[in-house]
Tab-separated table of C-alpha atoms in Angstrom:
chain	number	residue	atom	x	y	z
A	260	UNK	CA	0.000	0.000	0.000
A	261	UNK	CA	1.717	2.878	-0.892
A	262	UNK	CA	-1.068	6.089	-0.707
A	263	UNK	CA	-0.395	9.621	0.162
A	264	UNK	CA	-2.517	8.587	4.044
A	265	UNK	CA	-3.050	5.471	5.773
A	266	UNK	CA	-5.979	5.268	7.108
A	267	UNK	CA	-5.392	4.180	11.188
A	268	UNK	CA	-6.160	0.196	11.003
A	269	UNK	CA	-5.322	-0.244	7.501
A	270	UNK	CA	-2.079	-1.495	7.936
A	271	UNK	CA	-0.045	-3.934	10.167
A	272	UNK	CA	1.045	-2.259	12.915
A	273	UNK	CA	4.827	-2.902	14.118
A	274	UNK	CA	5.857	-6.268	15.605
A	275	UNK	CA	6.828	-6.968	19.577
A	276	UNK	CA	9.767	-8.509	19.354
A	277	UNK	CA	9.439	-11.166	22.207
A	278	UNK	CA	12.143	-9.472	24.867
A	279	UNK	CA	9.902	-6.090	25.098
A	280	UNK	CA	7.324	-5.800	27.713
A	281	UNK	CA	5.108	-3.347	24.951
A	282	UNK	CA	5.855	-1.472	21.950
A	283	UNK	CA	6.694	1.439	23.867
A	284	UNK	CA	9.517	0.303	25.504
A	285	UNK	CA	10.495	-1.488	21.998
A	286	UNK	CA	10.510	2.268	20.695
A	287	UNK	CA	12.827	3.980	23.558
A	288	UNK	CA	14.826	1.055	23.504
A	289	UNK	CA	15.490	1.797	19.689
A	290	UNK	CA	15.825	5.515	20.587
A	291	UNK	CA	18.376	4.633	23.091
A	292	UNK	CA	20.250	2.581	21.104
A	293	UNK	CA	20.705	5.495	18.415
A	294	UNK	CA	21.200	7.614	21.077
A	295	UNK	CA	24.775	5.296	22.377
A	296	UNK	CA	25.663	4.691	18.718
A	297	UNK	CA	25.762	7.766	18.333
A	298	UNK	CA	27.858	8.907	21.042
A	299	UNK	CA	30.445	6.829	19.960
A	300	UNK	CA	30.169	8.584	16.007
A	301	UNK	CA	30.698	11.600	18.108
A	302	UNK	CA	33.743	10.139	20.143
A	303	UNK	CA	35.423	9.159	16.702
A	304	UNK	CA	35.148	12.580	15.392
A	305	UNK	CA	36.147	13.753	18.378
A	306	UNK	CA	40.143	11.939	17.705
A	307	UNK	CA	40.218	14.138	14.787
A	308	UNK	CA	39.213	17.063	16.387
A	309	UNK	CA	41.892	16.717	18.766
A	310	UNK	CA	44.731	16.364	16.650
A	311	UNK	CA	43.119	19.691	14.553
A	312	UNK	CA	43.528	21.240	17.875
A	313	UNK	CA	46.656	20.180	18.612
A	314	UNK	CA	48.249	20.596	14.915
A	315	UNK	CA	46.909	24.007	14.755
A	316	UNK	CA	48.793	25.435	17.922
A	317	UNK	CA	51.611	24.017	16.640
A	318	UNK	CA	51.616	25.292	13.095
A	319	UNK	CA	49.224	28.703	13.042
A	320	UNK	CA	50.615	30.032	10.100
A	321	UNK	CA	50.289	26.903	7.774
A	322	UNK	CA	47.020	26.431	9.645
A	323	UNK	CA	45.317	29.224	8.440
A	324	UNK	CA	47.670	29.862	4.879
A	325	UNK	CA	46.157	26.151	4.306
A	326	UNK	CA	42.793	26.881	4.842
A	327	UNK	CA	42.703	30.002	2.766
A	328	UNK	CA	43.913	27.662	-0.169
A	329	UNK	CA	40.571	26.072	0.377
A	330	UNK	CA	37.128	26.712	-2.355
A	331	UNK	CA	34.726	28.898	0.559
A	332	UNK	CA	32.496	29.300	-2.090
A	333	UNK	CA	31.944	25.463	-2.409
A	334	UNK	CA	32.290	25.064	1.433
A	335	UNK	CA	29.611	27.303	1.893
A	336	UNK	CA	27.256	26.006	-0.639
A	337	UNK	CA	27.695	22.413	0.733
A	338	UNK	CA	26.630	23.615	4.292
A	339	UNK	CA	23.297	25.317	2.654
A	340	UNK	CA	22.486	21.733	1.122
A	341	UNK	CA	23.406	19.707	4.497
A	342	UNK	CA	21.319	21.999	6.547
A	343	UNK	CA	18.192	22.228	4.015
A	344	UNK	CA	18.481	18.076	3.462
A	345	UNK	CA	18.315	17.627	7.301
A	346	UNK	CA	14.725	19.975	7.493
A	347	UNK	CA	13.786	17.530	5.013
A	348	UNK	CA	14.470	14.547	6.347
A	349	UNK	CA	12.772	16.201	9.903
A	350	UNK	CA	10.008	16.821	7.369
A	351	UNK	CA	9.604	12.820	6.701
A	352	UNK	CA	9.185	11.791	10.326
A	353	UNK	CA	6.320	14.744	11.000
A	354	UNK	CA	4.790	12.831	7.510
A	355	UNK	CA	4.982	9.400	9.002
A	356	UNK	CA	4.009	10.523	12.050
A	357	UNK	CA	0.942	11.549	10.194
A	358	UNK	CA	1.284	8.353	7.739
A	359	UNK	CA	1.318	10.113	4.803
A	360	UNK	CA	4.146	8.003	3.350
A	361	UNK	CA	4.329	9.648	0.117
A	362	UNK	CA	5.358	12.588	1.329
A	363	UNK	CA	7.450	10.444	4.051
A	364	UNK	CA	9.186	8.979	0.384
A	365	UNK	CA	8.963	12.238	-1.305
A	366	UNK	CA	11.203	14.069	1.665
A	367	UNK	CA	13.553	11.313	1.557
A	368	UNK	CA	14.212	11.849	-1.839
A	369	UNK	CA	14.880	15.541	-1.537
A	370	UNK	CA	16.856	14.956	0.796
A	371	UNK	CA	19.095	11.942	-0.874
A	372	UNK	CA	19.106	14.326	-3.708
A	373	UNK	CA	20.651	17.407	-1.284
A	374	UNK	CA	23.411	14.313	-0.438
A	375	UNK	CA	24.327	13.689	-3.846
A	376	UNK	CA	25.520	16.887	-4.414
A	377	UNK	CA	27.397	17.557	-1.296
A	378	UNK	CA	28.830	14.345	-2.600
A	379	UNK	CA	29.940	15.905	-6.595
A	380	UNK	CA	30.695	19.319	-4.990
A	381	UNK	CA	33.133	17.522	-2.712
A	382	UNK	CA	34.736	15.182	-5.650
A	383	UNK	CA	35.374	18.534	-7.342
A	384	UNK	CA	36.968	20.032	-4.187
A	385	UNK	CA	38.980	16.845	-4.157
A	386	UNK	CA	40.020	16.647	-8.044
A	387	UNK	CA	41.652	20.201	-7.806
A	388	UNK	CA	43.754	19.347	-4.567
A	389	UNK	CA	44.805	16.272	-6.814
A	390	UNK	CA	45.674	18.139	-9.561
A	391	UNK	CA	47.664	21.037	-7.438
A	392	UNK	CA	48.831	18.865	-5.164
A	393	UNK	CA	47.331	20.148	-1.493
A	394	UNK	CA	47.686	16.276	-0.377
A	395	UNK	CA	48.548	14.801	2.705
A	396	UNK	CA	51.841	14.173	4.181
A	397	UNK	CA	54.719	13.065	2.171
A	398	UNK	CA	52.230	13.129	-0.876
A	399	UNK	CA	52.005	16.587	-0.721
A	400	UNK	CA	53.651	18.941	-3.579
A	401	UNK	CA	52.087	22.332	-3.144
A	402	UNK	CA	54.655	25.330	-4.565
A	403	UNK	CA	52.119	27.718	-3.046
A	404	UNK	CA	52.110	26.864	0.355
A	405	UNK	CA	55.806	25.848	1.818
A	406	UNK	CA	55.224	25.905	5.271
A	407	UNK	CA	56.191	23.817	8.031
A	408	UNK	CA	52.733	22.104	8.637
A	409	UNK	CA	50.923	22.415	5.653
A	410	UNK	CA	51.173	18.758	4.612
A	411	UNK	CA	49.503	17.813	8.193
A	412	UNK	CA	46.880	20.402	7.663
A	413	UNK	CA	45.569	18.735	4.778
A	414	UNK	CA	45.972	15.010	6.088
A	415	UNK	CA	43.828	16.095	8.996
A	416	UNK	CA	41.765	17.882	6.179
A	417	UNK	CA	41.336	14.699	4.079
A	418	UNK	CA	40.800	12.158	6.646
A	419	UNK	CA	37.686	14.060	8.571
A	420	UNK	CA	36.168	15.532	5.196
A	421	UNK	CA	36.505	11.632	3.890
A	422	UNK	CA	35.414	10.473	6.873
A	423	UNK	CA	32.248	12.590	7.134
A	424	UNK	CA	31.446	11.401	3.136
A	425	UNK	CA	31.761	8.119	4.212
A	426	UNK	CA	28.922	8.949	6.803
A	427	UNK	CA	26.836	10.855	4.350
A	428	UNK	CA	27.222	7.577	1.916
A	429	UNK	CA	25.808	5.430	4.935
A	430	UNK	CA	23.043	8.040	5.957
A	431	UNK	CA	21.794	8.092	2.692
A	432	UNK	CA	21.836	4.067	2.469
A	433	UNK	CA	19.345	3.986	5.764
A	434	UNK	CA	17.353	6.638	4.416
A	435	UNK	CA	17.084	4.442	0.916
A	436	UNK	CA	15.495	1.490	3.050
A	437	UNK	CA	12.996	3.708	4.681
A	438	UNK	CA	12.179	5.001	0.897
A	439	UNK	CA	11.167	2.035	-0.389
A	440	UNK	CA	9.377	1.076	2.437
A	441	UNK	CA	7.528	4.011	2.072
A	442	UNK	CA	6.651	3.799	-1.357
A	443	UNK	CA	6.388	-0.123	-1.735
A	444	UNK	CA	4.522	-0.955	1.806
A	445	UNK	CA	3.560	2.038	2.979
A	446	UNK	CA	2.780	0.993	6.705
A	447	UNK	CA	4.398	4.324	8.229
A	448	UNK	CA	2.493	5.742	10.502
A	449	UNK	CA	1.587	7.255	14.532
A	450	UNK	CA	2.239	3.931	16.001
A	451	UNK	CA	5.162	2.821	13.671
A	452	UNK	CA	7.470	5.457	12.317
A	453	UNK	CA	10.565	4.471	14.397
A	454	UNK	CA	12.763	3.622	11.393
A	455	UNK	CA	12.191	7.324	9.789
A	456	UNK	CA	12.671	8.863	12.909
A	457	UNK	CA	16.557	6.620	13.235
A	458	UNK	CA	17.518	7.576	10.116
A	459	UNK	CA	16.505	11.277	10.320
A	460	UNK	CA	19.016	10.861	13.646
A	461	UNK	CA	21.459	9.547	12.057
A	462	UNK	CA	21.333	12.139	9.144
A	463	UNK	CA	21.365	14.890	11.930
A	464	UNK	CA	24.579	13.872	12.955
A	465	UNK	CA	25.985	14.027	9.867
A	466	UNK	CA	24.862	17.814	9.456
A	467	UNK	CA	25.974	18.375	12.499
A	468	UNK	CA	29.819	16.992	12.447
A	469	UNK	CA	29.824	19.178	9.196
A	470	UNK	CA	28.500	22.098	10.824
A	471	UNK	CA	31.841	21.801	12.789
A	472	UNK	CA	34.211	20.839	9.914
A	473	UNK	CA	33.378	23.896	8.097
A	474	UNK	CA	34.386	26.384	10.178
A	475	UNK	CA	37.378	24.538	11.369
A	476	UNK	CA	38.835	24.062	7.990
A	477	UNK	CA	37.162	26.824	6.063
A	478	UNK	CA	37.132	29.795	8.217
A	479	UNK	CA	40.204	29.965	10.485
């Protein structure tokens, strides 16, 4: 069943898996379980964000010569597309909450769309460091920038903005599932939206690590 609102009843309702006392405490348990998984996303990100810190009191003046190398313009436009996909993907739980799953699909979409091109805007940024050679470490062969440093900058640049697309290339595989479901099945609704409502977490986190990379690399 896949129409624009499911009528209460209409539908299967979610399953109780055997170990929960009632589908309530099925749901927080879910929610808590994001919730710790999380945490530890966070605590990863958090290693990189360290060594930033430290790297960048020790080398200020490749720090921010490095990041001025950088495209703002495409920086900028990126954030504007992480921050409007992540209203949209808040936009599909409010739908299933409502089980209007079309729309529930329809936000998805947008919103896998927004990720796709924070994807090709980044290849770009990443085909011109290639081709000038901002790379990491001993890779990197730069004429512009000589400074003692600059090579770390960009390994710490590379392996959080890689990281983070590796995250955005996950998000947008959990939001895919809940797509189809929404579309093919189309059993979304007040008692059963849990999955929507995970992977609209999950996609949150993503905007929000970025929210933090841009600055940090971007604007120091």
């Amino acid at each position: 069943m896949s129409s624009a609102h499911v009528t209460p009843g209409s539908v299967p309702g979610p399953k109780l898996a055997a170990h929960f006392a009632s589908l309530e405490v099925q749901k927080h348990a879910a929610r808590l379980g994001m919730w710790l998984f999380l945490a530890t996303e966070i605590l990863l990100f958090a290693g990189l964000f360290a060594c930033y810190a430290a790297y960048r009191f020790l080398f200020p003046e490749a720090w921010a010569a490095s990041s001025r190398s950088l495209d703002l313009t495409m920086g900028t436009i990126n954030t504007v597309v992480l921050i409007t996909s992540s209203f949209t993907a808040a936009m599909a739980v409010h739908y299933a909450k409502e089980g209007k799953n079309k729309m529930v699909g329809h936000m998805n979409v947008l919103t896998l769309l927004m990720a796709v091109g924070f994807l090709v805007i980044k290849f770009f940024e990443y085909k011109h460091k290639f081709h000038i050679g901002t790379l990491p470490g001993r890779y990197y062969f730069y004429e512009g920038i000589q400074l003692p440093g600059a090579p770390m900058y960009f390994s710490v640049y590379f392996a959080s903005t890689a990281l983070h697309a590796l995250h955005v290339v996950i998000g947008m595989t959990v939001l895919a599932f809940a797509t189809v479901r929404a579309y093919r099945v189309g059993d979304f609704s007040a008692n059963n939206y849990t999955q929507v409502e995970l992977g609209s977490m999950y996609w949150h986190l993503v905007d929000l690590v970025w929210i933090f990379l841009f600055p940090m690399l971007y604007l120091v």
